[in-house]
Every structure is written in structure tokens, then in C-alpha cells.
Amino acid sequence: MDRFNRLADELQVGSVALALLAERVGQTPFYAYDRALIAARIAAVRQALPPGVCLHYALKANPMPALVGFIRPLVDGMDVASVGELKLALDAGASVQSIGFAGPGKRDAELRQAVAAGVLLQVESERELRVLAQAAQALGQSARVALRINPDFELRGAGMHMGGGAKPFGIDAEQVPMLLRSWAGDGLVFEGFHVFPGSQNLRAGVIAESLHRSLALVLRLASDAPAPVRQVNLGGGWGIPYFPGEKTLDLAPITDALAQVQAQLAQAQPAARLVVELGRYLVGEAGMYVARVIDRKVSRGQVFLVVDGGMHHHLAASGNFGQVIRRNYPVAIVQRLRTPQHETVSVVGPLCTPLDLLADRVDLPVAQPGDLLVVFQSGAYGATASPQAFLGHPSCLEVLV
Ligand SMILES: *Cc1c(COP(=O)(O)O)cnc(C)c1O
């Protein structure tokens, strides 16, 4: 987090002092995303990836249009999970060849839109295959299909599990052989497989193991494929540290695993590209959420800082976006980094609910109304993953700096 220049007298985003940026934005609360940090993170991932492994950006982590436009030329493709995100990716100039569309519950009309666009459909059910075949027929344009597999193993250590056991995501691995053997062809072009076992994983060894097991599964299933495999997407889910004691992900075991997996894949399926799709890892650490202190109250000895932002903009920081145990995101008071007087405070938002808690009993410099509070690690699953309409407070702005 020293990338945010915490040690300077004032916090900065890009090279703009945060207090000045707040004046430029004209309101609090807002999210600020740092272009240079995003570019540096993507460059570091590319450096680490074995040559030839494709890097995709999963838009749902942060679909701000300017940010998507900024990232688009830095990655090899975009993964979308709705027609809204599909539009964003296309508007940003992503080529249809490089876009994958995943997600359960794709409606008939959405599947048809995706076929018309010509993007790769990551198919999550037998029904989707049927609807795609009809859409291909109706449009006179074939549908590009990869099967998203719900693996027959579970990934330990992920913050959110999205594969293994009974899941609404993907097609159970054991159902795939029959599906492939009865592949009718009618307008469906088989391109490959997709496995996404889970999000926010900080255990590199577990991610590496999952890559090996996912590839073994894919190669097993590929023996029934109606055409050579052209793409194998083994998901993202690389985590970032949020809480005390959490460490930055060690990429070495992951890149070793990717190199081995890629070599195996090249041997067994020479036409196949290997894809990793990352959301949080590319953008999560490059964003901060900024709110202003409205009030400082003492209730029976406990100090509360009431700020103008909260869970309606930043559900994750309130602990209500998939966390099992509520823990505090890193926070700071922008103008008081050198203030020697500290106190234990709880930072709460303006919503009439005890869930609107941004930081629970943290040590912060003594702050006053008017000060800016910043929540770090806020570049992913922030603004669009929060219930902005809840309680009718103003929505937040987002800026890319
Ligand atoms: C959410 C999602 C991602 C991105 O996950 P991160 O944990 O942000 O890397 C990738 N692929 C699919 C299919 C997803 O649903």
C-alpha cells in the first residue's frame, strides 16, 4: 500500500493529492482508480505468465467504461457475464474473437445477441446449447461454444467457491461426455472448455493444484470432443490481501503450474490456446473509495466517525459481500497521516442499519468533520457490486486518474 504514497504528507492517486482530487471531483463519496497501478499490475502479470498464455480481463470486477477502455489494449481478451458487459467490451473495442460470455441464466434473447455478435459462449447448461442451435439457425450464423465445466473436485482456500459439488455454474463434469458424444453440429462450433473454481484465493499452491486438476479434467473430456480444442480457459480467482496478516499472492508456483499445464496442453491439443481470466487481481489494489467525515460522535465511551459513504457504495468493505467473518479493510484519514494523537474509532456510513459499518474499532488519527476517509483495496467489486439505491442516498462517482 506504499504505492498509494502513504508515507507522504498527503495520499495521492496517480500523482494527484487526494484532497485536491476530491475538489476536482466536486463531491464525496467517490472511487478513484489509478491508471499507472493498473498498467503496472498487468505488466507484472504478463512478465510472470509463460509466453503464449493469454490474459483476459473479467469485467465484472470493475466495469467502469473508461477503465475497461484503458485495459482493453493491455490484455488479450475480455470475459463478460451479461449482455450489458458484452456491450461495454464491444464499445471499448475488444474484438469479438477475444470475448467470452459466461454466466448462468443467460436468457434466450441474450444468447441470440451473443451469437449475432460472434463472441464465444461459455455454455452453462444443456438448455443453452439448444437455444444457441436455434439462434444459429435463425440468424444463419454459427454459434461459437465452449463448455463451462463444474469440476468433480472442489478448490480449497477460495473466498468464494464457484465449482465442485452441486453448483448452478457450469455443467457437471460427469454429464459432459454424453453431451459431447451427442453433439449434433447444427450451427454449433465447438471451441473448448472453461473451468472457474473460485474467487479471492490467496493460496498459490491451491491455485497451482487447481490448474493441474482442471487441465487433467479438460484433457479427459476432450477425448469426446467433436472438434480439436481451440481454447482452454482455466479461470482467475487470484486473490489480493485485504486484512491484517494476509500476504500478497506468490506468483511463482502459479506460473510454474501454468508452464507445465501449457506444455501438456500443447502436446495433447496443439491447436488450443491457454487463457487465464483475472478480475480482482488486475484492478483491486489500484482503487480507493473516498468519503468525508460528517460527524464525530461519542456514544457511551465509544467513538464513531460518521461518513457520507457506506455499504450502499461499498458493500464489500462493510463485510457483506461474501465474507464469512467481518474484518476491516485498510483505511486512513487523508489529511492526518502525521497526526500523533490516535484513538480507537468505528467508521459508519449514513444508512439506518447497523450493517453500514466501514471499519470496526480501528486505530486512526483523531479526525474531525470535513476530513477525508479513504478505504484502500477498493478497485474491484465496489461500486457496481453495491446496493446504491438502498435508502435513497446519492450515488457515488468514479474517476480514473
Ligand atoms: C467473476 C469471474 C471471474 C473473475 O474472478 P476474479 O476473482 O475477480 O479474478 C472470472 N471468470 C468468471 C467466469 C467469473 O465469474
Coordinates of C-alpha atoms and ligand atoms in Angstrom, one line a residue:
M1 CA 0.0 0.0 0.0
D2 CA 3.0 2.3 0.0
R3 CA 2.1 2.5 -3.7
F4 CA -0.5 5.0 -2.5
N5 CA 2.3 7.1 -1.0
R6 CA 1.0 6.6 2.5
L7 CA 4.2 8.0 3.9
A8 CA 3.9 11.3 2.1
D9 CA 2.2 14.0 3.9
E10 CA -0.8 13.5 1.8
L11 CA -2.2 10.5 0.0
Q12 CA -2.1 10.6 -3.8
V13 CA -3.8 8.8 -6.7
G14 CA -1.7 8.9 -9.8
S15 CA 0.3 11.9 -8.8
V16 CA -2.7 14.0 -7.7
A17 CA -3.1 14.7 -4.0
L18 CA -6.3 13.1 -2.8
A19 CA -7.7 16.3 -1.2
L20 CA -7.2 18.2 -4.4
L21 CA -8.7 15.3 -6.4
A22 CA -11.8 15.5 -4.1
E23 CA -12.1 19.2 -5.1
R24 CA -11.7 18.3 -8.7
V25 CA -14.4 15.6 -8.5
G26 CA -16.6 18.1 -6.8
Q27 CA -18.3 15.6 -4.4
T28 CA -17.7 12.8 -2.0
P29 CA -18.1 9.9 -1.9
F30 CA -16.2 8.7 -4.9
Y31 CA -14.0 5.9 -6.2
A32 CA -10.6 6.7 -7.7
Y33 CA -8.7 4.2 -9.8
D34 CA -5.1 4.7 -10.7
R35 CA -4.1 4.0 -14.3
A36 CA -0.4 3.6 -13.6
L37 CA -1.1 1.0 -10.9
I38 CA -3.4 -1.0 -13.2
A39 CA -0.9 -0.8 -16.1
A40 CA 2.0 -1.9 -13.7
R41 CA 0.0 -4.8 -12.4
I42 CA -0.9 -6.0 -15.9
A43 CA 2.7 -5.7 -17.0
A44 CA 3.8 -7.7 -13.9
V45 CA 1.3 -10.5 -14.7
R46 CA 2.4 -10.6 -18.3
Q47 CA 6.0 -10.8 -17.2
A48 CA 5.1 -13.8 -15.0
L49 CA 2.9 -15.6 -17.4
P50 CA 4.6 -18.2 -19.6
P51 CA 4.9 -17.0 -23.2
G52 CA 1.7 -17.8 -25.2
V53 CA -0.6 -17.9 -22.3
C54 CA -3.4 -15.4 -22.9
L55 CA -4.5 -12.9 -20.3
H56 CA -8.2 -11.9 -20.2
Y57 CA -9.9 -9.3 -18.0
A58 CA -13.1 -10.3 -16.3
L59 CA -15.2 -7.2 -16.5
K60 CA -17.4 -7.8 -13.5
A61 CA -14.6 -6.9 -11.1
N62 CA -14.8 -3.3 -12.4
P63 CA -16.9 -2.4 -15.4
M64 CA -16.3 1.4 -15.3
P65 CA -16.3 2.2 -19.1
A66 CA -13.2 4.4 -19.0
L67 CA -11.3 1.7 -17.1
V68 CA -12.4 -1.0 -19.5
G69 CA -11.3 1.1 -22.4
F70 CA -7.9 1.7 -20.7
I71 CA -7.4 -2.0 -20.0
R72 CA -8.6 -3.3 -23.4
P73 CA -5.3 -2.8 -25.3
L74 CA -3.3 -4.2 -22.4
V75 CA -4.9 -7.6 -22.4
D76 CA -5.7 -10.4 -24.9
G77 CA -9.4 -10.6 -24.3
M78 CA -12.4 -9.8 -22.2
D79 CA -14.7 -12.0 -20.2
V80 CA -18.2 -10.8 -19.8
A81 CA -21.1 -12.2 -17.8
S82 CA -24.1 -10.3 -19.2
V83 CA -25.2 -8.5 -22.4
G84 CA -24.6 -5.3 -20.6
E85 CA -20.9 -6.2 -20.1
L86 CA -20.8 -7.5 -23.6
K87 CA -21.8 -4.1 -24.9
L88 CA -19.2 -2.5 -22.7
A89 CA -16.5 -4.8 -24.1
L90 CA -17.5 -4.2 -27.7
D91 CA -17.8 -0.4 -27.1
A92 CA -14.2 -0.5 -25.7
G93 CA -13.1 -2.0 -28.9
A94 CA -12.5 -5.6 -27.9
S95 CA -12.6 -7.9 -30.9
V96 CA -15.4 -10.5 -31.0
Q97 CA -12.8 -13.2 -31.3
S98 CA -11.4 -12.3 -27.9
I99 CA -14.6 -12.0 -25.9
G100 CA -16.0 -14.9 -23.9
F101 CA -19.5 -14.8 -22.4
A102 CA -20.1 -16.8 -19.2
G103 CA -22.8 -16.9 -16.5
P104 CA -25.8 -19.0 -15.5
G105 CA -29.2 -17.9 -16.6
K106 CA -28.5 -16.4 -20.0
R107 CA -31.9 -15.6 -21.4
D108 CA -32.8 -16.7 -24.9
A109 CA -32.6 -13.2 -26.2
E110 CA -29.2 -12.7 -24.7
L111 CA -27.9 -15.9 -26.2
R112 CA -29.2 -14.7 -29.6
Q113 CA -27.5 -11.3 -29.2
A114 CA -24.2 -13.1 -28.4
V115 CA -24.5 -15.3 -31.5
A116 CA -25.2 -12.2 -33.6
A117 CA -22.1 -10.6 -32.1
G118 CA -20.0 -13.6 -32.8
V119 CA -18.4 -14.0 -29.4
L120 CA -17.6 -17.3 -27.6
L121 CA -20.4 -18.6 -25.5
Q122 CA -19.3 -20.3 -22.3
V123 CA -22.2 -22.6 -22.1
E124 CA -23.5 -23.5 -18.6
S125 CA -26.4 -25.9 -19.4
E126 CA -27.9 -28.2 -22.0
R127 CA -30.7 -25.7 -22.5
E128 CA -28.3 -23.1 -23.5
L129 CA -26.9 -25.4 -26.2
R130 CA -30.5 -26.0 -27.6
V131 CA -31.3 -22.3 -27.6
L132 CA -27.9 -21.5 -29.3
A133 CA -28.6 -24.0 -32.0
Q134 CA -32.0 -22.4 -32.7
A135 CA -30.4 -18.9 -32.7
A136 CA -27.7 -20.0 -35.1
Q137 CA -30.3 -21.4 -37.4
A138 CA -32.4 -18.3 -37.3
L139 CA -29.5 -16.0 -37.8
G140 CA -27.6 -18.0 -40.4
Q141 CA -24.6 -17.5 -38.2
S142 CA -22.9 -20.3 -36.3
A143 CA -22.5 -20.1 -32.5
R144 CA -19.0 -20.4 -31.0
V145 CA -19.3 -22.7 -28.0
A146 CA -17.1 -23.6 -25.1
L147 CA -18.4 -25.8 -22.3
R148 CA -18.1 -24.4 -18.8
I149 CA -17.4 -27.4 -16.6
N150 CA -18.4 -27.8 -13.0
P151 CA -15.4 -29.9 -11.9
D152 CA -15.6 -33.1 -9.9
F153 CA -13.3 -31.5 -7.3
E154 CA -13.6 -28.5 -5.0
L155 CA -10.9 -25.8 -4.6
R156 CA -10.0 -25.3 -1.0
G157 CA -8.9 -21.9 0.1
A158 CA -11.0 -19.7 -2.2
G159 CA -13.0 -16.9 -0.7
M160 CA -16.0 -17.8 -2.9
H161 CA -16.5 -21.3 -4.3
M162 CA -17.8 -21.4 -7.8
G163 CA -17.1 -25.0 -8.8
G164 CA -17.1 -28.5 -7.3
G165 CA -20.1 -30.2 -5.6
A166 CA -23.6 -29.1 -6.6
K167 CA -23.4 -25.7 -8.3
P168 CA -25.5 -23.6 -10.5
F169 CA -22.4 -22.7 -12.5
G170 CA -21.2 -24.9 -15.5
I171 CA -22.2 -28.4 -16.5
D172 CA -21.3 -31.2 -14.1
A173 CA -18.1 -32.9 -15.4
E174 CA -19.8 -36.3 -15.5
Q175 CA -22.6 -35.0 -17.8
V176 CA -20.1 -33.7 -20.3
P177 CA -19.1 -36.9 -22.2
M178 CA -22.6 -37.7 -23.2
L179 CA -23.2 -34.1 -24.3
L180 CA -20.1 -34.2 -26.5
R181 CA -20.9 -37.6 -27.9
S182 CA -24.3 -36.5 -29.0
W183 CA -23.1 -33.2 -30.4
A184 CA -25.4 -32.5 -33.4
G185 CA -23.3 -29.9 -35.0
D186 CA -26.3 -27.9 -36.2
G187 CA -24.8 -24.4 -36.2
L188 CA -22.7 -25.0 -33.1
V189 CA -19.0 -24.8 -33.4
F190 CA -17.1 -26.4 -30.6
E191 CA -14.1 -24.4 -29.4
G192 CA -13.2 -25.6 -26.0
F193 CA -13.6 -25.7 -22.2
H194 CA -13.8 -23.3 -19.3
V195 CA -13.2 -24.1 -15.6
F196 CA -13.5 -21.4 -12.9
P197 CA -13.2 -22.9 -9.5
G198 CA -13.5 -19.8 -7.3
S199 CA -12.6 -16.2 -6.4
Q200 CA -10.3 -14.4 -3.9
N201 CA -7.7 -17.2 -3.4
L202 CA -4.5 -16.2 -1.7
R203 CA -3.0 -19.7 -1.6
A204 CA -0.8 -20.1 -4.6
G205 CA -0.3 -23.8 -4.0
V206 CA -4.0 -24.4 -4.2
I207 CA -4.4 -22.3 -7.4
A208 CA -1.5 -24.3 -8.9
E209 CA -3.1 -27.6 -7.9
S210 CA -6.4 -26.5 -9.3
L211 CA -4.7 -25.6 -12.7
H212 CA -3.3 -29.1 -12.8
R213 CA -6.5 -30.8 -11.9
S214 CA -8.6 -28.6 -14.2
L215 CA -6.3 -29.4 -17.2
A216 CA -6.4 -33.1 -16.4
L217 CA -10.1 -33.0 -16.4
V218 CA -10.3 -31.0 -19.6
L219 CA -7.9 -33.4 -21.4
R220 CA -10.0 -36.3 -20.2
L221 CA -13.2 -34.7 -21.5
A222 CA -11.5 -33.6 -24.8
S223 CA -11.3 -37.2 -25.9
D224 CA -15.0 -37.0 -26.7
A225 CA -14.9 -33.5 -28.3
P226 CA -16.4 -33.2 -31.8
A227 CA -13.5 -30.9 -32.9
P228 CA -10.0 -30.1 -31.9
V229 CA -9.9 -27.9 -28.7
R230 CA -9.0 -24.3 -29.6
Q231 CA -9.3 -22.7 -26.2
V232 CA -9.0 -23.8 -22.6
N233 CA -9.9 -21.1 -20.1
L234 CA -8.8 -22.1 -16.6
G235 CA -10.3 -19.1 -14.8
G236 CA -9.0 -16.5 -12.5
G237 CA -9.6 -16.0 -8.8
W238 CA -6.2 -14.8 -7.8
G239 CA -6.6 -13.0 -4.5
I240 CA -5.3 -9.8 -3.1
P241 CA -4.6 -9.1 0.6
Y242 CA -7.3 -7.2 2.4
F243 CA -6.9 -7.9 6.0
P244 CA -4.1 -7.9 8.6
G245 CA -2.0 -11.0 8.3
E246 CA -2.9 -11.6 4.6
K247 CA 0.0 -11.6 2.2
T248 CA 0.5 -10.8 -1.4
L249 CA -0.1 -13.8 -3.6
D250 CA 3.2 -15.6 -4.5
L251 CA 3.0 -15.9 -8.3
A252 CA 5.9 -18.4 -8.7
P253 CA 4.0 -21.6 -8.0
I254 CA 1.2 -20.4 -10.3
T255 CA 3.4 -19.6 -13.2
D256 CA 5.3 -22.9 -12.8
A257 CA 2.0 -24.7 -12.9
L258 CA 0.9 -22.7 -16.0
A259 CA 4.1 -23.5 -17.8
Q260 CA 3.6 -27.3 -17.1
V261 CA -0.1 -27.1 -18.0
Q262 CA 0.6 -25.3 -21.2
A263 CA 3.3 -27.8 -22.3
Q264 CA 0.8 -30.7 -21.6
L265 CA -1.9 -28.9 -23.5
A266 CA 0.3 -28.2 -26.5
Q267 CA 1.2 -31.9 -26.6
A268 CA -2.4 -33.2 -26.4
Q269 CA -4.3 -30.4 -28.1
P270 CA -1.8 -28.5 -30.3
A271 CA -4.5 -26.0 -31.6
A272 CA -5.5 -24.9 -28.1
R273 CA -4.7 -21.6 -26.5
L274 CA -4.5 -21.4 -22.8
V275 CA -6.4 -18.5 -21.2
V276 CA -6.4 -17.1 -17.7
E277 CA -9.1 -14.6 -16.8
L278 CA -8.4 -12.2 -14.0
G279 CA -10.7 -9.6 -12.4
R280 CA -9.8 -8.6 -8.9
Y281 CA -6.1 -9.3 -9.2
L282 CA -5.7 -6.7 -12.0
V283 CA -7.7 -3.9 -10.5
G284 CA -8.4 -4.5 -6.9
E285 CA -5.4 -2.8 -5.4
A286 CA -5.5 0.1 -7.8
G287 CA -8.6 1.7 -6.4
M288 CA -9.7 3.6 -3.3
Y289 CA -13.0 4.7 -2.0
V290 CA -13.1 8.2 -0.6
A291 CA -15.8 9.6 1.8
R292 CA -16.0 12.6 4.0
V293 CA -16.4 12.7 7.7
I294 CA -19.8 14.2 8.6
D295 CA -19.8 13.7 12.3
R296 CA -17.7 12.5 15.2
K297 CA -19.8 11.1 18.0
V298 CA -19.0 9.6 21.3
S299 CA -21.6 7.1 22.5
R300 CA -21.0 5.7 26.0
G301 CA -17.3 6.0 25.5
Q302 CA -17.1 4.6 22.0
V303 CA -16.1 7.0 19.2
F304 CA -18.0 6.8 15.9
L305 CA -16.9 8.6 12.8
V306 CA -20.0 9.0 10.6
V307 CA -19.0 9.5 6.9
D308 CA -21.1 10.3 3.9
G309 CA -20.3 6.9 2.2
G310 CA -21.0 3.4 3.2
M311 CA -22.3 0.0 2.4
H312 CA -24.6 1.3 -0.4
H313 CA -21.4 2.2 -2.4
H314 CA -19.0 -0.3 -0.9
L315 CA -20.8 -3.4 0.3
A316 CA -17.6 -5.4 0.4
A317 CA -15.9 -3.1 2.9
S318 CA -18.9 -3.4 5.2
G319 CA -18.3 -7.2 5.2
N320 CA -21.5 -8.1 3.5
F321 CA -20.2 -9.3 0.1
G322 CA -19.3 -12.9 0.6
Q323 CA -17.2 -12.6 3.7
V324 CA -17.8 -15.3 6.4
I325 CA -16.3 -13.2 9.2
R326 CA -16.4 -9.4 9.1
R327 CA -12.9 -7.9 9.0
N328 CA -11.7 -4.3 8.4
Y329 CA -10.5 -3.1 5.1
P330 CA -7.4 -0.9 5.4
V331 CA -8.5 2.7 6.0
A332 CA -6.8 6.1 6.6
I333 CA -7.6 9.7 7.3
V334 CA -6.2 11.6 4.3
Q335 CA -5.2 14.8 5.9
R336 CA -3.9 13.4 9.2
L337 CA -1.2 10.9 8.3
R338 CA 1.2 12.6 10.6
T339 CA -1.1 13.4 13.5
P340 CA 0.3 11.9 16.6
Q341 CA -3.0 11.7 18.5
H342 CA -4.7 8.5 17.7
E343 CA -7.9 6.9 19.0
T344 CA -10.0 3.8 18.5
V345 CA -13.0 4.6 16.3
S346 CA -15.7 2.8 14.4
V347 CA -16.4 4.3 11.0
V348 CA -20.0 4.1 10.0
G349 CA -22.0 5.3 7.0
P350 CA -25.2 7.3 6.9
L351 CA -27.6 4.4 6.4
C352 CA -30.1 3.5 9.1
T353 CA -28.8 0.0 9.6
P354 CA -26.1 -1.5 11.9
L355 CA -24.7 -3.3 8.8
D356 CA -23.4 0.1 7.5
L357 CA -20.0 -0.3 9.1
L358 CA -16.9 0.5 7.2
A359 CA -14.4 -0.1 9.9
D360 CA -15.0 -1.6 13.3
R361 CA -12.9 -0.3 16.2
V362 CA -9.7 0.6 14.3
D363 CA -6.9 2.8 15.4
L364 CA -6.9 6.1 13.5
P365 CA -5.6 9.6 14.0
V366 CA -8.2 11.8 15.7
A367 CA -10.4 13.1 12.9
Q368 CA -12.9 15.9 12.6
P369 CA -15.9 16.6 10.3
G370 CA -14.6 17.6 6.9
D371 CA -11.7 15.2 6.9
L372 CA -11.5 12.6 4.1
L373 CA -11.6 8.9 4.9
V374 CA -10.1 6.6 2.4
V375 CA -10.7 2.8 2.1
F376 CA -7.9 1.0 0.2
Q377 CA -8.1 -2.2 -1.9
S378 CA -11.3 -0.9 -3.4
G379 CA -10.7 -1.3 -7.1
A380 CA -12.7 -4.5 -7.5
Y381 CA -16.3 -5.4 -6.6
G382 CA -17.0 -1.9 -5.4
A383 CA -19.5 0.5 -7.0
T384 CA -21.3 -2.0 -9.2
A385 CA -21.3 -4.7 -6.5
S386 CA -23.2 -2.5 -4.0
P387 CA -26.9 -1.7 -3.5
Q388 CA -26.6 2.0 -4.4
A389 CA -30.4 2.6 -4.3
F390 CA -30.7 1.3 -0.8
L391 CA -32.1 4.2 1.4
G392 CA -32.0 6.8 -1.3
H393 CA -28.7 8.4 -0.7
P394 CA -26.8 10.0 -3.6
S395 CA -24.9 7.6 -5.8
C396 CA -21.1 7.7 -5.9
L397 CA -18.9 8.9 -8.7
E398 CA -15.9 7.0 -10.2
V399 CA -12.8 8.6 -11.7
L400 CA -9.8 7.1 -13.5
V401 CA -6.7 9.1 -12.7
Ligands
LIG1 C1 -16.0 -13.5 -11.5 C2 -15.4 -14.3 -12.5 C3 -14.1 -14.1 -12.8 C4 -13.2 -13.1 -12.1 O1 -12.9 -13.6 -10.9 P1 -11.8 -12.8 -10.0 O2 -11.8 -13.5 -8.7 O3 -12.2 -11.4 -9.9 O4 -10.5 -13.0 -10.7 C5 -13.5 -14.9 -13.8 N1 -14.3 -15.8 -14.5 C6 -15.6 -16.0 -14.2 C7 -16.4 -17.0 -15.0 C8 -16.2 -15.3 -13.3 O5 -17.5 -15.5 -13.0

